[in-house]
Amino acid sequence: MLDFMMSFSGIFTTAFLMSWLLVVTSERSRNEQGGCREPDTAELLRSIKTPDPEILHPSFLMMPNFRKMAVNIDHNSSEHAKTLPFRGEQGCHDAKRIVRRHGGNICPSYQVIDYDPDRVPSTIIQSKCSCGHCQRQDERERRHYGCERVFTYSRVLRRAGCSRHPVTGESVMQYNKVWEPISIGCSCKYQGLR
């Protein structure tokens, strides 16, 4: 039975990824039909992996002042952005079981697939909090404490618009390299008396 479930899981995962590939392909063709060609994928990947000499190590983004200067916190996802539940429990129905299942984490999270065609990479995994309030194993909420998402920051490319190539004259989509917040889990935080 376990082998059947494992193979079914693999088939489901493959089918799921194929459907996302179709979405990505249709988005790319939509842009090319509008007269603006996407740059070569290998070229985009090289540009995101190329270190910027003027940029500090990502660990500096733990400091609020650096984060304000560097991070695209107010990024607007495109109108075509989509999220899809991927793994984990979205609700907080049985707190005792959820806390036990998540290794004692009093702010469990679940993962969603975050797809934004205006970002490279277009598909990433983000975490969202399963519960609004911190949980206790006795199934009571911790008063004045709430679950909040924890972020790390990653370099991504964001579409900046179309421009003419200086040599060929064709319209090519331009991208800017930005720091973008990526939610990696949830943490219990004191929210004061309410």
PDB file of C-alpha atoms in Angstrom:
ATOM      1  CA  MET A   1       0.000   0.000   0.000  1.00  0.00           C
ATOM      2  CA  LEU A   2       2.857   2.363   0.876  1.00  0.00           C
ATOM      3  CA  ASP A   3       4.489   1.728  -2.522  1.00  0.00           C
ATOM      4  CA  PHE A   4       1.206   2.565  -4.255  1.00  0.00           C
ATOM      5  CA  MET A   5       0.881   5.805  -2.281  1.00  0.00           C
ATOM      6  CA  MET A   6       4.491   6.766  -3.062  1.00  0.00           C
ATOM      7  CA  SER A   7       4.006   6.150  -6.802  1.00  0.00           C
ATOM      8  CA  PHE A   8       0.675   7.994  -6.768  1.00  0.00           C
ATOM      9  CA  SER A   9       2.384  10.904  -5.018  1.00  0.00           C
ATOM     10  CA  GLY A  10       5.101  10.951  -7.704  1.00  0.00           C
ATOM     11  CA  ILE A  11       2.514  10.897 -10.497  1.00  0.00           C
ATOM     12  CA  PHE A  12       0.539  13.697  -8.846  1.00  0.00           C
ATOM     13  CA  THR A  13       3.683  15.800  -8.384  1.00  0.00           C
ATOM     14  CA  THR A  14       4.691  15.295 -12.021  1.00  0.00           C
ATOM     15  CA  ALA A  15       1.201  16.208 -13.268  1.00  0.00           C
ATOM     16  CA  PHE A  16       1.155  19.247 -11.016  1.00  0.00           C
ATOM     17  CA  LEU A  17       4.528  20.505 -12.259  1.00  0.00           C
ATOM     18  CA  MET A  18       3.484  19.913 -15.880  1.00  0.00           C
ATOM     19  CA  SER A  19       0.382  22.073 -15.364  1.00  0.00           C
ATOM     20  CA  TRP A  20       2.547  24.872 -13.920  1.00  0.00           C
ATOM     21  CA  LEU A  21       4.860  24.574 -16.924  1.00  0.00           C
ATOM     22  CA  LEU A  22       1.868  25.121 -19.205  1.00  0.00           C
ATOM     23  CA  VAL A  23       0.947  28.266 -17.260  1.00  0.00           C
ATOM     24  CA  VAL A  24       4.510  29.593 -17.561  1.00  0.00           C
ATOM     25  CA  THR A  25       4.632  28.805 -21.286  1.00  0.00           C
ATOM     26  CA  SER A  26       1.307  30.538 -21.927  1.00  0.00           C
ATOM     27  CA  GLU A  27       2.485  33.638 -20.008  1.00  0.00           C
ATOM     28  CA  ARG A  28       5.694  33.773 -22.043  1.00  0.00           C
ATOM     29  CA  SER A  29       3.819  33.475 -25.346  1.00  0.00           C
ATOM     30  CA  ARG A  30       1.389  36.198 -24.190  1.00  0.00           C
ATOM     31  CA  ASN A  31       4.314  38.606 -23.827  1.00  0.00           C
ATOM     32  CA  GLU A  32       5.883  37.611 -27.128  1.00  0.00           C
ATOM     33  CA  GLN A  33       2.571  38.166 -28.915  1.00  0.00           C
ATOM     34  CA  GLY A  34       2.507  41.696 -27.491  1.00  0.00           C
ATOM     35  CA  GLY A  35       5.651  42.483 -29.499  1.00  0.00           C
ATOM     36  CA  CYS A  36       8.099  42.340 -26.608  1.00  0.00           C
ATOM     37  CA  ARG A  37      10.499  39.399 -26.730  1.00  0.00           C
ATOM     38  CA  GLU A  38      11.711  37.726 -23.545  1.00  0.00           C
ATOM     39  CA  PRO A  39      15.505  37.581 -23.212  1.00  0.00           C
ATOM     40  CA  ASP A  40      17.264  34.217 -23.358  1.00  0.00           C
ATOM     41  CA  THR A  41      16.595  32.168 -20.191  1.00  0.00           C
ATOM     42  CA  ALA A  42      20.269  31.242 -19.752  1.00  0.00           C
ATOM     43  CA  GLU A  43      21.178  34.931 -19.939  1.00  0.00           C
ATOM     44  CA  LEU A  44      18.624  35.787 -17.238  1.00  0.00           C
ATOM     45  CA  LEU A  45      19.879  33.027 -14.945  1.00  0.00           C
ATOM     46  CA  ARG A  46      23.475  34.189 -15.412  1.00  0.00           C
ATOM     47  CA  SER A  47      22.519  37.737 -14.481  1.00  0.00           C
ATOM     48  CA  ILE A  48      20.795  36.689 -11.259  1.00  0.00           C
ATOM     49  CA  LYS A  49      23.770  34.522 -10.203  1.00  0.00           C
ATOM     50  CA  THR A  50      26.353  37.188 -11.033  1.00  0.00           C
ATOM     51  CA  PRO A  51      27.446  38.842  -7.783  1.00  0.00           C
ATOM     52  CA  ASP A  52      27.071  42.591  -7.575  1.00  0.00           C
ATOM     53  CA  PRO A  53      30.259  44.155  -6.200  1.00  0.00           C
ATOM     54  CA  GLU A  54      28.303  46.991  -4.559  1.00  0.00           C
ATOM     55  CA  ILE A  55      25.877  44.664  -2.771  1.00  0.00           C
ATOM     56  CA  LEU A  56      26.505  43.438   0.764  1.00  0.00           C
ATOM     57  CA  HIS A  57      26.124  39.828   1.854  1.00  0.00           C
ATOM     58  CA  PRO A  58      22.437  38.878   2.410  1.00  0.00           C
ATOM     59  CA  SER A  59      23.079  38.484   6.158  1.00  0.00           C
ATOM     60  CA  PHE A  60      23.200  42.299   6.399  1.00  0.00           C
ATOM     61  CA  LEU A  61      19.476  42.299   5.574  1.00  0.00           C
ATOM     62  CA  MET A  62      18.794  41.114   9.135  1.00  0.00           C
ATOM     63  CA  MET A  63      19.481  44.716  10.172  1.00  0.00           C
ATOM     64  CA  PRO A  64      16.366  46.910   9.664  1.00  0.00           C
ATOM     65  CA  ASN A  65      18.251  49.939   8.274  1.00  0.00           C
ATOM     66  CA  PHE A  66      19.956  47.900   5.550  1.00  0.00           C
ATOM     67  CA  ARG A  67      16.692  46.130   4.787  1.00  0.00           C
ATOM     68  CA  LYS A  68      14.874  49.450   4.251  1.00  0.00           C
ATOM     69  CA  MET A  69      17.525  50.570   1.777  1.00  0.00           C
ATOM     70  CA  ALA A  70      17.849  47.369  -0.216  1.00  0.00           C
ATOM     71  CA  VAL A  71      14.703  45.290  -0.148  1.00  0.00           C
ATOM     72  CA  ASN A  72      11.798  45.422  -2.529  1.00  0.00           C
ATOM     73  CA  ILE A  73       9.401  45.117   0.432  1.00  0.00           C
ATOM     74  CA  ASP A  74       6.635  47.035  -1.291  1.00  0.00           C
ATOM     75  CA  HIS A  75       6.896  44.964  -4.452  1.00  0.00           C
ATOM     76  CA  ASN A  76       3.622  44.616  -6.220  1.00  0.00           C
ATOM     77  CA  SER A  77       2.939  41.178  -7.546  1.00  0.00           C
ATOM     78  CA  SER A  78       1.663  41.302 -11.070  1.00  0.00           C
ATOM     79  CA  GLU A  79      -2.037  40.992 -11.750  1.00  0.00           C
ATOM     80  CA  HIS A  80      -1.296  37.492 -13.070  1.00  0.00           C
ATOM     81  CA  ALA A  81       0.345  36.290  -9.813  1.00  0.00           C
ATOM     82  CA  LYS A  82      -1.157  33.173  -8.269  1.00  0.00           C
ATOM     83  CA  THR A  83      -0.684  31.166  -5.088  1.00  0.00           C
ATOM     84  CA  LEU A  84      -1.645  27.550  -4.635  1.00  0.00           C
ATOM     85  CA  PRO A  85      -1.583  25.501  -1.410  1.00  0.00           C
ATOM     86  CA  PHE A  86       1.236  22.973  -1.640  1.00  0.00           C
ATOM     87  CA  ARG A  87       1.962  21.238   1.659  1.00  0.00           C
ATOM     88  CA  GLY A  88       0.751  21.350   5.249  1.00  0.00           C
ATOM     89  CA  GLU A  89      -2.407  22.155   7.161  1.00  0.00           C
ATOM     90  CA  GLN A  90      -3.978  25.531   6.470  1.00  0.00           C
ATOM     91  CA  GLY A  91      -6.251  25.616   9.476  1.00  0.00           C
ATOM     92  CA  CYS A  92      -5.733  25.466  13.208  1.00  0.00           C
ATOM     93  CA  HIS A  93      -8.534  23.028  14.054  1.00  0.00           C
ATOM     94  CA  ASP A  94      -6.703  20.577  16.333  1.00  0.00           C
ATOM     95  CA  ALA A  95      -3.966  22.653  17.964  1.00  0.00           C
ATOM     96  CA  LYS A  96      -2.591  19.882  20.180  1.00  0.00           C
ATOM     97  CA  ARG A  97      -2.081  17.523  17.234  1.00  0.00           C
ATOM     98  CA  ILE A  98      -0.663  20.292  15.008  1.00  0.00           C
ATOM     99  CA  VAL A  99       1.868  21.383  17.657  1.00  0.00           C
ATOM    100  CA  ARG A 100       2.911  17.761  18.255  1.00  0.00           C
ATOM    101  CA  ARG A 101       3.145  17.078  14.501  1.00  0.00           C
ATOM    102  CA  HIS A 102       5.332  20.142  13.908  1.00  0.00           C
ATOM    103  CA  GLY A 103       7.904  19.162  16.537  1.00  0.00           C
ATOM    104  CA  GLY A 104       6.550  21.453  19.242  1.00  0.00           C
ATOM    105  CA  ASN A 105       6.395  24.557  17.044  1.00  0.00           C
ATOM    106  CA  ILE A 106       3.647  26.708  18.577  1.00  0.00           C
ATOM    107  CA  CYS A 107       3.247  28.603  15.283  1.00  0.00           C
ATOM    108  CA  PRO A 108       3.059  25.903  12.608  1.00  0.00           C
ATOM    109  CA  SER A 109       3.088  26.878   8.953  1.00  0.00           C
ATOM    110  CA  TYR A 110       2.079  25.472   5.595  1.00  0.00           C
ATOM    111  CA  GLN A 111       3.652  26.029   2.198  1.00  0.00           C
ATOM    112  CA  VAL A 112       2.149  27.599  -0.896  1.00  0.00           C
ATOM    113  CA  ILE A 113       3.463  27.804  -4.413  1.00  0.00           C
ATOM    114  CA  ASP A 114       3.842  31.474  -5.321  1.00  0.00           C
ATOM    115  CA  TYR A 115       3.793  32.014  -9.077  1.00  0.00           C
ATOM    116  CA  ASP A 116       4.453  35.483 -10.510  1.00  0.00           C
ATOM    117  CA  PRO A 117       5.187  35.739 -14.246  1.00  0.00           C
ATOM    118  CA  ASP A 118       6.842  39.131 -13.718  1.00  0.00           C
ATOM    119  CA  ARG A 119       9.557  37.594 -11.519  1.00  0.00           C
ATOM    120  CA  VAL A 120      12.520  35.315 -12.286  1.00  0.00           C
ATOM    121  CA  PRO A 121      12.328  32.721 -10.886  1.00  0.00           C
ATOM    122  CA  SER A 122       8.596  32.816 -11.536  1.00  0.00           C
ATOM    123  CA  THR A 123       7.734  30.009  -9.102  1.00  0.00           C
ATOM    124  CA  ILE A 124       8.889  29.864  -5.477  1.00  0.00           C
ATOM    125  CA  ILE A 125       7.653  28.258  -2.264  1.00  0.00           C
ATOM    126  CA  GLN A 126       6.470  30.560   0.546  1.00  0.00           C
ATOM    127  CA  SER A 127       5.257  29.716   4.059  1.00  0.00           C
ATOM    128  CA  LYS A 128       2.053  30.980   5.640  1.00  0.00           C
ATOM    129  CA  CYS A 129       0.949  30.652   9.254  1.00  0.00           C
ATOM    130  CA  SER A 130      -1.574  27.883   9.974  1.00  0.00           C
ATOM    131  CA  CYS A 131      -2.781  29.658  13.129  1.00  0.00           C
ATOM    132  CA  GLY A 132      -3.356  33.311  13.959  1.00  0.00           C
ATOM    133  CA  HIS A 133      -2.424  32.916  17.621  1.00  0.00           C
ATOM    134  CA  CYS A 134       0.398  30.970  19.257  1.00  0.00           C
ATOM    135  CA  GLN A 135      -0.805  27.551  20.426  1.00  0.00           C
ATOM    136  CA  ARG A 136      -0.270  25.579  23.594  1.00  0.00           C
ATOM    137  CA  GLN A 137      -0.454  21.836  23.882  1.00  0.00           C
ATOM    138  CA  ASP A 138      -3.508  22.161  26.128  1.00  0.00           C
ATOM    139  CA  GLU A 139      -5.326  23.549  23.042  1.00  0.00           C
ATOM    140  CA  ARG A 140      -5.648  27.062  24.434  1.00  0.00           C
ATOM    141  CA  GLU A 141      -4.353  30.124  22.657  1.00  0.00           C
ATOM    142  CA  ARG A 142      -1.587  32.190  24.203  1.00  0.00           C
ATOM    143  CA  ARG A 143      -3.207  35.536  24.917  1.00  0.00           C
ATOM    144  CA  HIS A 144      -1.445  38.608  23.551  1.00  0.00           C
ATOM    145  CA  TYR A 145       0.832  36.482  21.352  1.00  0.00           C
ATOM    146  CA  GLY A 146       0.344  36.027  17.630  1.00  0.00           C
ATOM    147  CA  CYS A 147       1.930  34.021  14.852  1.00  0.00           C
ATOM    148  CA  GLU A 148       3.837  36.100  12.322  1.00  0.00           C
ATOM    149  CA  ARG A 149       5.719  35.065   9.219  1.00  0.00           C
ATOM    150  CA  VAL A 150       9.537  34.975   9.290  1.00  0.00           C
ATOM    151  CA  PHE A 151      11.315  36.229   6.170  1.00  0.00           C
ATOM    152  CA  THR A 152      14.614  35.786   4.459  1.00  0.00           C
ATOM    153  CA  TYR A 153      15.586  37.806   1.409  1.00  0.00           C
ATOM    154  CA  SER A 154      16.565  36.561  -2.001  1.00  0.00           C
ATOM    155  CA  ARG A 155      17.749  38.190  -5.215  1.00  0.00           C
ATOM    156  CA  VAL A 156      15.183  37.949  -7.985  1.00  0.00           C
ATOM    157  CA  LEU A 157      14.672  39.643 -11.311  1.00  0.00           C
ATOM    158  CA  ARG A 158      11.553  41.777 -11.791  1.00  0.00           C
ATOM    159  CA  ARG A 159      10.209  42.887 -15.153  1.00  0.00           C
ATOM    160  CA  ALA A 160      10.912  46.560 -15.701  1.00  0.00           C
ATOM    161  CA  GLY A 161       9.302  47.026 -19.106  1.00  0.00           C
ATOM    162  CA  CYS A 162      10.145  46.764 -22.751  1.00  0.00           C
ATOM    163  CA  SER A 163      12.930  48.606 -24.528  1.00  0.00           C
ATOM    164  CA  ARG A 164      14.509  48.555 -27.965  1.00  0.00           C
ATOM    165  CA  HIS A 165      17.736  46.637 -28.412  1.00  0.00           C
ATOM    166  CA  PRO A 166      20.405  49.164 -29.532  1.00  0.00           C
ATOM    167  CA  VAL A 167      21.758  46.918 -32.312  1.00  0.00           C
ATOM    168  CA  THR A 168      18.815  44.860 -33.594  1.00  0.00           C
ATOM    169  CA  GLY A 169      16.042  47.362 -32.848  1.00  0.00           C
ATOM    170  CA  GLU A 170      13.713  44.625 -31.599  1.00  0.00           C
ATOM    171  CA  SER A 171      11.700  45.063 -28.391  1.00  0.00           C
ATOM    172  CA  VAL A 172      13.199  43.079 -25.516  1.00  0.00           C
ATOM    173  CA  MET A 173      11.841  42.772 -21.969  1.00  0.00           C
ATOM    174  CA  GLN A 174      14.167  44.357 -19.393  1.00  0.00           C
ATOM    175  CA  TYR A 175      14.592  43.095 -15.823  1.00  0.00           C
ATOM    176  CA  ASN A 176      15.878  44.721 -12.625  1.00  0.00           C
ATOM    177  CA  LYS A 177      17.668  42.736  -9.923  1.00  0.00           C
ATOM    178  CA  VAL A 178      15.924  43.281  -6.559  1.00  0.00           C
ATOM    179  CA  TRP A 179      15.878  41.768  -3.071  1.00  0.00           C
ATOM    180  CA  GLU A 180      12.526  40.174  -2.367  1.00  0.00           C
ATOM    181  CA  PRO A 181      11.168  38.851   0.944  1.00  0.00           C
ATOM    182  CA  ILE A 182      10.622  35.089   1.033  1.00  0.00           C
ATOM    183  CA  SER A 183       8.547  33.734   3.923  1.00  0.00           C
ATOM    184  CA  ILE A 184      10.242  30.665   5.427  1.00  0.00           C
ATOM    185  CA  GLY A 185       8.101  29.935   8.492  1.00  0.00           C
ATOM    186  CA  CYS A 186       6.193  31.446  11.389  1.00  0.00           C
ATOM    187  CA  SER A 187       7.190  32.610  14.851  1.00  0.00           C
ATOM    188  CA  CYS A 188       5.330  33.504  18.034  1.00  0.00           C
ATOM    189  CA  LYS A 189       5.534  37.224  18.783  1.00  0.00           C
ATOM    190  CA  TYR A 190       4.170  39.341  21.618  1.00  0.00           C
ATOM    191  CA  GLN A 191       1.515  41.652  20.200  1.00  0.00           C
ATOM    192  CA  GLY A 192       0.717  43.657  23.310  1.00  0.00           C
ATOM    193  CA  LEU A 193      -2.492  44.072  25.224  1.00  0.00           C
ATOM    194  CA  ARG A 194      -5.502  44.412  22.999  1.00  0.00           C
TER     195      ARG A 194
END
